[in-house]
XYZ file of C-alpha atoms in Angstrom:
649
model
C 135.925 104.310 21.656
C 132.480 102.963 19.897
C 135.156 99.524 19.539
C 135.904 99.233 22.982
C 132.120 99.743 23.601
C 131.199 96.928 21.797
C 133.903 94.758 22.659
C 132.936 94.749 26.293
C 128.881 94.657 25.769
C 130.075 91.410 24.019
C 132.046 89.951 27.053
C 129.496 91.415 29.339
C 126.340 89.207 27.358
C 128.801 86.193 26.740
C 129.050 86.301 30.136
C 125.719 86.781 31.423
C 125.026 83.992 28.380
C 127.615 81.548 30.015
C 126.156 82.023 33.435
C 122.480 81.475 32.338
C 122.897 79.295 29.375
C 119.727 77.375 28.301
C 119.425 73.639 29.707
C 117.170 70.664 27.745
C 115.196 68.695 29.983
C 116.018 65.309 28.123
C 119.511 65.493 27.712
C 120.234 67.030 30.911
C 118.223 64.749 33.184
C 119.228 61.293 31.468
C 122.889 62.544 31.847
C 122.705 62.944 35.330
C 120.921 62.804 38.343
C 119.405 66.332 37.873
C 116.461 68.468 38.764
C 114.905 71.487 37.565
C 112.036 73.972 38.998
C 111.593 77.313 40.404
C 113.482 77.736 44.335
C 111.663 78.827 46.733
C 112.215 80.575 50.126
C 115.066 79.095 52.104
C 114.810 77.800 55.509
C 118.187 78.180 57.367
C 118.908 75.982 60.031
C 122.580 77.155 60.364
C 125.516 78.384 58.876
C 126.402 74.927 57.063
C 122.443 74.110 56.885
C 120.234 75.049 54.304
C 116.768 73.986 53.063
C 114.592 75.214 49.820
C 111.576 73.708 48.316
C 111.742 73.163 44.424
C 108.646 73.095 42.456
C 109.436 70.915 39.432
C 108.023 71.048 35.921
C 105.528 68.702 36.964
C 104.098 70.675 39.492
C 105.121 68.402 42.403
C 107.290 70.312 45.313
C 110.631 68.575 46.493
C 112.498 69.687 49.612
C 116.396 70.325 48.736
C 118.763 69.795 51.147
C 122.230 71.653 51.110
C 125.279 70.801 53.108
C 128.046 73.372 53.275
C 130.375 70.745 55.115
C 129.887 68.588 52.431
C 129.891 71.130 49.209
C 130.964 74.033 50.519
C 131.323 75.836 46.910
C 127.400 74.440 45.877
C 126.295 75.400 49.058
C 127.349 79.041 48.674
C 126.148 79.428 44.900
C 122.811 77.908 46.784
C 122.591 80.775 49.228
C 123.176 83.294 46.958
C 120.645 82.344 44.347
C 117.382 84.283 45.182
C 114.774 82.722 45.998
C 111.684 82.281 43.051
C 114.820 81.526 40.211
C 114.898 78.663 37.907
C 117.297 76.478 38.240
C 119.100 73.204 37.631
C 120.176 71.632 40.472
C 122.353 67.719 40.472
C 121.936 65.832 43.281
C 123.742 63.368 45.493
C 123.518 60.162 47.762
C 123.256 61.533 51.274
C 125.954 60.519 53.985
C 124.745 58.545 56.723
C 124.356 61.563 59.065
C 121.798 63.271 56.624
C 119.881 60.476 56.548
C 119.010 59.908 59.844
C 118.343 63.810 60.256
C 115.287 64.132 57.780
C 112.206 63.797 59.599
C 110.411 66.223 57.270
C 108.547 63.666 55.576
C 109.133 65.343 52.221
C 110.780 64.085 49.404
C 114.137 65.659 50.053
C 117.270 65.669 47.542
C 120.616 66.823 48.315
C 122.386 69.133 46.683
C 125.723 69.047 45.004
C 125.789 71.439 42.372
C 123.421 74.457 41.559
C 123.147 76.743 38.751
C 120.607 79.821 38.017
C 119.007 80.024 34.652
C 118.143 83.713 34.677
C 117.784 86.563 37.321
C 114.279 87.566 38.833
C 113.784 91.313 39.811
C 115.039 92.206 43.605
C 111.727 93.897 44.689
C 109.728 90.639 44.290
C 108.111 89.933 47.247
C 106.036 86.918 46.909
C 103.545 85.719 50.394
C 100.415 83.659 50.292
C 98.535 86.623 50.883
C 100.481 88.752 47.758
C 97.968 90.091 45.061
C 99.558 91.026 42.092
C 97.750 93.537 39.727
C 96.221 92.257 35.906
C 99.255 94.359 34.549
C 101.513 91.463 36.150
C 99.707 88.688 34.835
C 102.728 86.297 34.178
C 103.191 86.903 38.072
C 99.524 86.367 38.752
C 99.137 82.543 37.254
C 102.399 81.813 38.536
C 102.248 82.802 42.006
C 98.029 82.813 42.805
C 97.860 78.900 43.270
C 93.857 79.462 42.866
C 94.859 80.739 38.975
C 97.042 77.594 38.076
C 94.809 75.460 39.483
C 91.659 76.475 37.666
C 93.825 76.470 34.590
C 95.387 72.759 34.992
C 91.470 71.740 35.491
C 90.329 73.162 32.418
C 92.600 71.974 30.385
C 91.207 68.099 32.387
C 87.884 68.914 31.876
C 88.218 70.022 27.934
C 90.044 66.337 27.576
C 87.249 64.546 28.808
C 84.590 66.226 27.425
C 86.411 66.211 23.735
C 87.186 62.310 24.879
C 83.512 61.730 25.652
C 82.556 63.170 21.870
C 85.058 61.409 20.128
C 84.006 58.140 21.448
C 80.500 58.981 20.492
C 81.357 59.205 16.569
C 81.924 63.027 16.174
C 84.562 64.737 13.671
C 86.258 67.226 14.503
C 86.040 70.041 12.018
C 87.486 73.736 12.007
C 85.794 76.653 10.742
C 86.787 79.624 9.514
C 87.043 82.693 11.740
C 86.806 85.741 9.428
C 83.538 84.910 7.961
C 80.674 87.772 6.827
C 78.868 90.066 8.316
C 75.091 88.807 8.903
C 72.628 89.510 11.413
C 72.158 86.877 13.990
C 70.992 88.648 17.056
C 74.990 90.286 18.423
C 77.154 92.903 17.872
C 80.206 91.808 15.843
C 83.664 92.691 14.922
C 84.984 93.814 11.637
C 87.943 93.324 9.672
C 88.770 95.514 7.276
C 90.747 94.185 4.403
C 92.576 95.885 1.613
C 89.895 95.163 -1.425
C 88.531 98.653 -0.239
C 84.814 98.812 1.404
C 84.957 95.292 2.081
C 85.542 94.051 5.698
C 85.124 90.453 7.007
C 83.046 89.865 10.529
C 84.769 87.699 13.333
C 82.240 84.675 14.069
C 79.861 85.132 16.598
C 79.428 81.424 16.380
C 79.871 78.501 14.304
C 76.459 78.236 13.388
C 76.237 78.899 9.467
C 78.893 76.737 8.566
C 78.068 73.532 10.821
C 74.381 73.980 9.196
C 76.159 73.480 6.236
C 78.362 70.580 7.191
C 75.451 68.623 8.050
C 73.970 69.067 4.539
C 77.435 68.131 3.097
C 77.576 64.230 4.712
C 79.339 65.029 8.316
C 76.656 63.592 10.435
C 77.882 64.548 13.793
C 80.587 67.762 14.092
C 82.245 69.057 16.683
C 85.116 71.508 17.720
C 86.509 74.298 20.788
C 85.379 77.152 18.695
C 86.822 80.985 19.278
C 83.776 83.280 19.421
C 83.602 86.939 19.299
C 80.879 89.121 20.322
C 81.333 93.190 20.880
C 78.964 92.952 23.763
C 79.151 95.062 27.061
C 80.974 93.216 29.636
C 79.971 91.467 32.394
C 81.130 89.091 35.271
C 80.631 85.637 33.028
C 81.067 87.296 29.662
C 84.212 88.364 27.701
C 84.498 89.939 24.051
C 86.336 86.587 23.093
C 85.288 83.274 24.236
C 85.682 79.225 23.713
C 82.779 77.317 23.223
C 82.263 73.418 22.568
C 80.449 73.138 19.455
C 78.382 70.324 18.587
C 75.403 69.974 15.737
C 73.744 66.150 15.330
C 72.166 65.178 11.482
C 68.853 63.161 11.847
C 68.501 64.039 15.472
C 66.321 66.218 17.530
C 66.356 67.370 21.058
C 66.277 64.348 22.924
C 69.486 63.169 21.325
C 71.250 66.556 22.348
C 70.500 66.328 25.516
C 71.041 63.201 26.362
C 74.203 63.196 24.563
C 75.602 66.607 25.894
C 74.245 64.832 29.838
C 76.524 61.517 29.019
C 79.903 63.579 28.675
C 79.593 66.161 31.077
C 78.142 63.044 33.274
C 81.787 61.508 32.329
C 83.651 64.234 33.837
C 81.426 64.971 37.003
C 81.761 61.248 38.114
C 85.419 61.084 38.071
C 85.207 64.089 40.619
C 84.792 62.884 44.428
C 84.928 65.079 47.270
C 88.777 64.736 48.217
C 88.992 65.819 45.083
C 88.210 69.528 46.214
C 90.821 71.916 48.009
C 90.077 75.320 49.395
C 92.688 77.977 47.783
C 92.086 81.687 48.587
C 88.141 81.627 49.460
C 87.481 79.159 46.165
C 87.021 74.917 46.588
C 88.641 74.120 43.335
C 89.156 70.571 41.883
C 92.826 69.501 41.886
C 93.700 67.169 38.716
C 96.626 65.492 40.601
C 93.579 64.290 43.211
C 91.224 63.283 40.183
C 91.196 59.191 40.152
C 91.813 57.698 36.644
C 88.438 55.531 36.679
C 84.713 57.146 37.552
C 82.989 56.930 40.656
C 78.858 56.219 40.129
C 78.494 56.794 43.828
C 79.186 60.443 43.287
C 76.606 61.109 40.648
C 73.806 62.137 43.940
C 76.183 64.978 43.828
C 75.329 66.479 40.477
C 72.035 66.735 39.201
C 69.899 66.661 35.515
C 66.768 68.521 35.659
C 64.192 69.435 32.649
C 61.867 72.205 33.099
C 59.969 74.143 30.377
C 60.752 78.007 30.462
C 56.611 78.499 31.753
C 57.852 75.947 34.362
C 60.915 77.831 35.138
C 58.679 81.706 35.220
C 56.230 80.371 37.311
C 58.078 78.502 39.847
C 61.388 80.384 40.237
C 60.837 83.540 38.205
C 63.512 83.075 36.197
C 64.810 81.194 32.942
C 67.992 80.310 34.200
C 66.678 78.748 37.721
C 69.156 77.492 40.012
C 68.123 74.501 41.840
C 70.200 75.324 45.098
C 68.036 78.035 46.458
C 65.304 75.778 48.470
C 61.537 76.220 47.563
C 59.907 77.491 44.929
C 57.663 80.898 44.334
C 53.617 80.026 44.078
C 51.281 82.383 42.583
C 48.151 83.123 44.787
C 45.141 81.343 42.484
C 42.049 82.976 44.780
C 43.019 86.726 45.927
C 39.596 87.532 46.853
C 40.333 86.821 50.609
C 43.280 88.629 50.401
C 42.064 91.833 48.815
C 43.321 94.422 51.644
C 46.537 92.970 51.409
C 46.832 92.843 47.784
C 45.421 96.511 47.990
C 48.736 97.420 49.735
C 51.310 95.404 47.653
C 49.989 97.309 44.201
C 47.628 99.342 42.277
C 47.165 97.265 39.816
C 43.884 95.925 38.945
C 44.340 92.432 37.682
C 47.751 91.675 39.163
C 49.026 87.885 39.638
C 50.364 87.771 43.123
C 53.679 85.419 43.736
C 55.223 84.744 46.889
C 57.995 82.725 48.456
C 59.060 81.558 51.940
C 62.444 81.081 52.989
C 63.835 79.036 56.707
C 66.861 80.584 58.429
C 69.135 79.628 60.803
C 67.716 80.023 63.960
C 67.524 83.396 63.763
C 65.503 85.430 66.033
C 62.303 87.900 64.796
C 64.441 90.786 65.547
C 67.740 89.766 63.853
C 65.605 89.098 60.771
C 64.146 92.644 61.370
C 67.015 94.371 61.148
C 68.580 92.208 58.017
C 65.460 92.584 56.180
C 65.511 96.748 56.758
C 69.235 96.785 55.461
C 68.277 94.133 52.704
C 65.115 96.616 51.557
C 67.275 99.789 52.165
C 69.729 98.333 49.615
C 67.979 97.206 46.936
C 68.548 98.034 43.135
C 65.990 100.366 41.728
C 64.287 98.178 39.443
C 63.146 95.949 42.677
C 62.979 98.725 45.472
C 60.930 101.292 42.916
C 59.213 98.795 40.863
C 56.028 100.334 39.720
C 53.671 97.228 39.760
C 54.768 97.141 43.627
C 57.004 96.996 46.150
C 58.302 93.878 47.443
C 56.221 92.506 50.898
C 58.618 90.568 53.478
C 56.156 89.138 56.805
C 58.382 87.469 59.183
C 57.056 84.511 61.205
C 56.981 85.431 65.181
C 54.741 83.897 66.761
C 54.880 85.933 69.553
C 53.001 88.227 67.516
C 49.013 88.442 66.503
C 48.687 85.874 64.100
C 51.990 85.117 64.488
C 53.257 88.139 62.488
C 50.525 87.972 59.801
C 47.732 89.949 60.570
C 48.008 92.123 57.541
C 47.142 88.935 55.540
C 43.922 88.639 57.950
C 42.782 86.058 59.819
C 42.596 83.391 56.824
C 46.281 83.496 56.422
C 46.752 80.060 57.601
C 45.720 77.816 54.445
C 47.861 80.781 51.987
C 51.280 80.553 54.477
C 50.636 76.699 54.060
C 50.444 76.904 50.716
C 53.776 79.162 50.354
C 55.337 77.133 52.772
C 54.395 73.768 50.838
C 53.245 72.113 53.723
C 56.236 72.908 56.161
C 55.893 74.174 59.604
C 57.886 77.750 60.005
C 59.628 79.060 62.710
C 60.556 82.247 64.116
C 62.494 84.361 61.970
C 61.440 82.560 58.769
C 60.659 84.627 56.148
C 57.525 85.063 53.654
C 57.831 87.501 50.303
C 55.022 88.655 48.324
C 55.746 90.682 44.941
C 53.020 91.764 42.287
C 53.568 91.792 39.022
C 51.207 92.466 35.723
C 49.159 89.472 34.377
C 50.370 88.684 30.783
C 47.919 88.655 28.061
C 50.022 85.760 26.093
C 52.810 84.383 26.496
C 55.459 85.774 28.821
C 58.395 86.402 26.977
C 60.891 88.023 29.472
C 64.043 85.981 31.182
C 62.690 86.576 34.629
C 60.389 88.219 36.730
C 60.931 90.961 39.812
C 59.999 88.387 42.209
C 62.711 86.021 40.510
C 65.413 88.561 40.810
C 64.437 89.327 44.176
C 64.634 85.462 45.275
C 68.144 85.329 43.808
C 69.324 88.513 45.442
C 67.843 87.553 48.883
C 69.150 84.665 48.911
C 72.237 85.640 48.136
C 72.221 87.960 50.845
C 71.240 85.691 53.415
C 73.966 82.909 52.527
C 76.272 85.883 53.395
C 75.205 87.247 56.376
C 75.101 83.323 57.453
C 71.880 82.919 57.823
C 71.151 80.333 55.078
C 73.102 77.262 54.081
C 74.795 76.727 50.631
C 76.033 73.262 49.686
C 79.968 73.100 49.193
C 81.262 72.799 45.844
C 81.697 69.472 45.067
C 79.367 68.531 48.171
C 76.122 66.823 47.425
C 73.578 69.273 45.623
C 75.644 71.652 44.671
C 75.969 71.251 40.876
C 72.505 71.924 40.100
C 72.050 71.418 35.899
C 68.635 72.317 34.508
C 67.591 72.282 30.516
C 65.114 74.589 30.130
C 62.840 74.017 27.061
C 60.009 75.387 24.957
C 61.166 78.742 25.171
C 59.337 82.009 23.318
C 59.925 81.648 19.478
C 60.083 85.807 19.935
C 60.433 88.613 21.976
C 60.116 92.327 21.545
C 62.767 93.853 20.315
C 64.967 96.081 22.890
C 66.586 99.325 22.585
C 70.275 98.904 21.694
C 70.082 94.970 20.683
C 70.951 94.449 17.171
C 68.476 92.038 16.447
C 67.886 90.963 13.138
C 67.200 94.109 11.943
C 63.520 93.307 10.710
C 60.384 95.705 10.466
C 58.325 93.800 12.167
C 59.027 94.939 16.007
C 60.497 91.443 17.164
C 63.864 89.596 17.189
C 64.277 85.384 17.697
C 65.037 84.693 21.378
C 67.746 82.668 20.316
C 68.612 82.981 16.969
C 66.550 83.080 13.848
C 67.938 79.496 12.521
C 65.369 77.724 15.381
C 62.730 75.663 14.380
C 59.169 76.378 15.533
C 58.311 73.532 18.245
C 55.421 71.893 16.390
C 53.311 72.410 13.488
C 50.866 74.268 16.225
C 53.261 76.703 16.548
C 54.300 77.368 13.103
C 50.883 78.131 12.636
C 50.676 80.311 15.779
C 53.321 82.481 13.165
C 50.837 83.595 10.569
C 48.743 85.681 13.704
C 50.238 86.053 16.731
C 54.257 85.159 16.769
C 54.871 86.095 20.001
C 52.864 83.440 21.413
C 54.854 80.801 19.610
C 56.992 78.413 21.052
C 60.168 77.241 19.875
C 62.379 74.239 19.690
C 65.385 75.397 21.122
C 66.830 74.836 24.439
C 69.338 75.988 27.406
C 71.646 74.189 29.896
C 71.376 76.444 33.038
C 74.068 75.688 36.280
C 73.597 77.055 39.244
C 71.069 79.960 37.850
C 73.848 80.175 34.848
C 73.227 79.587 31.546
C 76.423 77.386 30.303
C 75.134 76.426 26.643
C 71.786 76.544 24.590
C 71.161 74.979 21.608
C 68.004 74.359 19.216
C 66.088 72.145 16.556
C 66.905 73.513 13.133
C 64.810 74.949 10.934
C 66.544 72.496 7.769
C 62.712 73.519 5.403
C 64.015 76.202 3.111
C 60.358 77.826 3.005
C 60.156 77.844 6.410
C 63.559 79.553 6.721
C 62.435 82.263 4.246
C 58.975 82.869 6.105
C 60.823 83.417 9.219
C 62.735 86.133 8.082
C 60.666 87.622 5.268
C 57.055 87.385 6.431
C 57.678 87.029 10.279
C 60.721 89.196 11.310
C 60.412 91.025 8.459
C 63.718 91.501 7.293
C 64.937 93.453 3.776
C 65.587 91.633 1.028
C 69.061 92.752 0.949
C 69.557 91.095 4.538
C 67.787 88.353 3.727
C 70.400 87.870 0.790
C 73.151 87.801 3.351
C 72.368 84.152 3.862
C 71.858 83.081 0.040
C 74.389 80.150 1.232
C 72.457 78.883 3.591
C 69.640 78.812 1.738
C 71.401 76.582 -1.368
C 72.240 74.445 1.066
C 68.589 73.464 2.556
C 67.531 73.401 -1.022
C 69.784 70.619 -1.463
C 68.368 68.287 0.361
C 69.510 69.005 4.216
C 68.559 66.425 6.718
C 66.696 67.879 9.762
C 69.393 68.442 12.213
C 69.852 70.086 15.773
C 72.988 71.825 17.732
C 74.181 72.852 20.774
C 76.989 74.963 22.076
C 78.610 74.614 25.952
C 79.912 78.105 27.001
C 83.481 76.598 28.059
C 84.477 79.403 30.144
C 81.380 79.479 32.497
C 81.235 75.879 32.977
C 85.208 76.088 34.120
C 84.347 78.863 35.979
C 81.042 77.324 38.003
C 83.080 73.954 38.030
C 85.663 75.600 40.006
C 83.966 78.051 42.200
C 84.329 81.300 40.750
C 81.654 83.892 39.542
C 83.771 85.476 36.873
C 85.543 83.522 33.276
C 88.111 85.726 33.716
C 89.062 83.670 36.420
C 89.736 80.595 34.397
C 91.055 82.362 31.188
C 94.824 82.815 30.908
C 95.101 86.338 30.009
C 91.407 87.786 29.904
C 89.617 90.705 29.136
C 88.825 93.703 31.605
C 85.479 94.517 32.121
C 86.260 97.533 29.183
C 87.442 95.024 27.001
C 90.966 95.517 27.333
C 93.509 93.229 28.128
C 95.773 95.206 30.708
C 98.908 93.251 30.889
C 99.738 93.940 26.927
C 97.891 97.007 27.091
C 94.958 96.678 23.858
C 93.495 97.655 21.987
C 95.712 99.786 21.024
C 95.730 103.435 18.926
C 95.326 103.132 15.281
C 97.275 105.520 12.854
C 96.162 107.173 9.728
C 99.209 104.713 8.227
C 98.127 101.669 9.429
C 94.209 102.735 8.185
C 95.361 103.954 4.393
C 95.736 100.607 3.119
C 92.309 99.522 3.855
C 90.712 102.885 2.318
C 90.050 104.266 5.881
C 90.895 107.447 8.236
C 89.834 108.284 11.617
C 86.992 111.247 11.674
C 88.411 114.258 13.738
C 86.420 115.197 16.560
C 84.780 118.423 15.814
């Protein structure tokens, strides 16, 4: 019995191996006139007529044509194959009669002998509106065009940009992933390993060992590093990520940044706007529309700007400004005028007071009413219940006293002018006021309420219509900033590793920055939070995409840093013993950058989210949902590395 069980499971898969049987592209294809692809939905025009479009390897789509009166047998295997199958198709001369009946305009072939290459389940149901869960990923990049596309331009855009270094004299150089734990400012992963108590740390960067490559002769390193950070997700941030490292020997930050503007500059320039197709609410770049030489003419289309991070607080409230949103916020110098007003903004008694103005489209008093009521009504705590103040919006009517600004007073004219920056408002135009604390120092937080509430506004307003936003790809609406002279330090915040130090601060960036003159280095001995440093951030569309920094290649100012300004333990300064060895001996000053891949695919091709433009991404929880991890540990798999799970109590 078991014998005559196995004897027909074997003719049963030599069958099912016979009728799907593998094909090679090469061999096939220069033996014959053949094609091969996925088969789409079939068009029947009658009982002899058949039509299917084949999307090819390649990604182009051919029409095929099949012709029961002329293969009847083909023809049948052709409407019995469902449709989304691979398959190998070989093709023939049409009669005279087909071809004067194409007046598809496609590229049609016509069929004269068709074979499946494997089965596809009977429930798939496949429509340009179908939205297949993350647990069906394979079905997800193969059927959401938006996916595939996004994909086929990242893998364009990391060409040119790796293109654009190589030509510039970089090597590319792996690191190692499993390095050591050390604290530079994230939460990591461990690795156990079997040499018990000792566990490696998965890289949150590069940044140690291209330090040390530029102390060991390689004067200008690259490479697409894997970086892993046990963060708390968000829309643009995954546990595992892909950034484009860089670090320059004997440069500083002008050479970054004009280096890092010249190949992104390479990409953008190839890009015109034909380039652009809208796919399921996104206006994605298609690389079979990308021309093979750059355009200069399109460069008005993406711009370089360089702000310093007071720049960016004071004028947009934020250190990751994005350049579409028109205007800019001004603080009120002189609120002596204004001091009923101010009196019912805030309580405070030396606040700075920052406002905004915003034009609509033609929009009426009363439909900017009502938006700005559900706007306030739905605010997030931290803006609707901020204790320095609630947010003020005045809308212009000039129907009203003072055209809708008598609790300004009458001297509102030369302060509206002044928010305005010289413009003229009309009706329905809006005018935000927001108090906030005056710093003593240096402010050292990435934004401001007023900033936040600019962004969300706006925000708002594009989608309720009201206010324009340029078209990807259209003129304006690639906005890159580099934001400089950022805080050396910041206090440190609840639940952010740090660097672990006594002293009540962390580095804004990382504690491996350079101090951004000798001022400032001094600045360190008294009062380090009102130092600046050298690093610096590429910012896209109020995203930040990459950030880099000057070096600190002094050994003794290394050791200061952590020792006498963050205050770290000896034992954690140890942790970086290497590094130290190598700026002893005799490390050129150097300076690095890293572009977050992801987010620049993902701003690149008009999407809010990297998980977007990542083939098989993290959930929001960290888990990747179509092969289901992380997954349970067992005691087993923990005794070889000296561990076991604790038992809840």
């Amino acid at each position: 019995m078991a014998s005559s069980l196995a004897s027909s499971k074997q003719a049963e898969l030599l069958k099912t191996w016979n009728k799907y049987r593998g094909v090679d592209l090469r061999s096939e294809l220069a033996m014959s006139n053949s094609c091969v692809g996925f088969l789409g939905k079939k068009r029947t025009l009658s009982k002899h007529l058949s039509f299917a479009d084949l999307t090819t390897p390649s990604g182009d789509i051919i029409q095929v044509c099949s012709n029961g009166e002329v293969q009847k047998d083909a023809h049948a295997d052709f409407r019995q194959i469902p449709a989304f199958s691979p398959v190998i198709i070989n093709t023939r001369v049409p009669n005279a009669d087909e071809q004067g009946r194409d007046s598809s305009g496609k590229t049609t072939v016509y069929l004269d002998d068709i074979r499946a290459l494997n089965s596809v389940p009977k429930e798939l149901i496949v429509t340009s509106e179908t939205v297949f869960p993350q647990t069906k990923r394979h079905l997800q990049i193969r059927f959401h065009p938006e996916i595939q596309a996004r994909l086929e331009f990242r893998s364009w855009l990391k060409n040119v940009l790796h293109q654009g270094l190589m030509d510039k004299g970089f090597t590319d150089i792996e690191t190692p992933t499993l390095f050591k734990s050390t604290p530079e400012g994230a939460r990591e992963f461990l690795v156990p390993t079997r040499q018990r108590g000792t566990a490696y740390a998965l890289t949150q960067s590069p940044q140690q060992y291209k330090q040390v490559l530029m102390a060991s002769g390689i004067s200008r390193y690259m490479q697409w590093a894997r970086c892993y950070r046990d963060e708390d997700s968000r829309a643009d941030r995954q546990p595992e990520f892909s950034q484009l490292d860089m670090e320059w020997a004997f440069a500083g930050a002008e050479t970054v940044r004009q280096d890092v503007n010249d190949i992104i500059m390479k990409a953008l320039t190839t890009l015109k706007p034909a380039c652009y197709q809208d796919i399921r609410g996104g206006r994605i770049p298609m690389v079979r529309n990308i021309p093979v030489t750059e355009d200069s003419e399109s460069k008005t289309a993406h711009q370089f700007t360089t702000l310093t991070f007071a720049e960016c607080i004071s004028s947009y409230g934020s250190d990751k400004p994005d350049l579409r949103i028109p205007g800019r916020i001004h603080a009120i110098k002189d609120i002596e005028p204004y001091q009923t007003f101010v009196g019912m903004i805030t309580h405070l008694e030396n606040p700075t007071i920052e406002a905004f103005s915003f034009r609509l489209n033609d929009v009426s008093p009363e439909e900017s009413r009502q938006f700005v009521m559900s706007f306030m009504d739905n605010l997030p705590s931290e803006l609707g219940e901020n204790p320095e103040g609630k947010p003020q919006v005045l809308i212009f009517d000039s129907r009203k006293p003072l055209c809708g600004f008598s609790s300004i007073g009458f001297e509102y004219e030369p302060l509206i002018d002044h928010i305005a920056e010289g413009e003229d408002l009309n009706d329905g135009d809006l005018v935000i006021f927001q108090a906030r604390e005056t710093p003593n120092g240096q402010y050292c937080s990435g934004s401001t309420k007023i900033g936040d509430l600019r962004t969300a506004l706006w925000k708002a307003l594009i989608e309720q219509g009201y206010m324009p936003k340029p078209r990807n790809g259209d003129a304006g609406s690639l906005q890159f900033v580099w934001v400089t002279e950022f805080p050396m330090f910041k206090p440190t915040e609840e639940n952010e590793p740090g660097q672990e130090g006594a002293a009540g601060i962390a580095a804004s960036h990382h504690p491996f920055t350079a101090p951004l003159s000798e001022k400032d280095l001094e600045v360190l001995f008294t009062n380090p939070l009102d130092a600046k440093s050298a690093a610096y951030d590429l910012v896209l569309n109020g995203v930040e995409i990459g950030g880099g920094s000057v070096r600190n290649h002094i050994a003794d100012v290394q050791d200061f840093i952590m020792r006498d300004v963050l205050q770290m333990a000896d034992k954690r300064i140890a942790d970086f013993a290497h590094l130290f060895e190598v700026l002893r001996a005799g490390c050129p000053p150097h300076a690095g950058f890293a572009l977050g891949f992801d987010r620049l695919v993902a701003l690149m091709t008009d999407t809010s989210t990297v998980r977007d433009v990542i083939a098989f991404p993290k959930t929001m929880k960290g888990e990747d949902a179509f092969v289901k991890s992380p997954s349970k540990i067992t005691d087993a798999q923990l005794a070889p590395y000296g561990l076991q799970l604790r038992r809840s109590k």
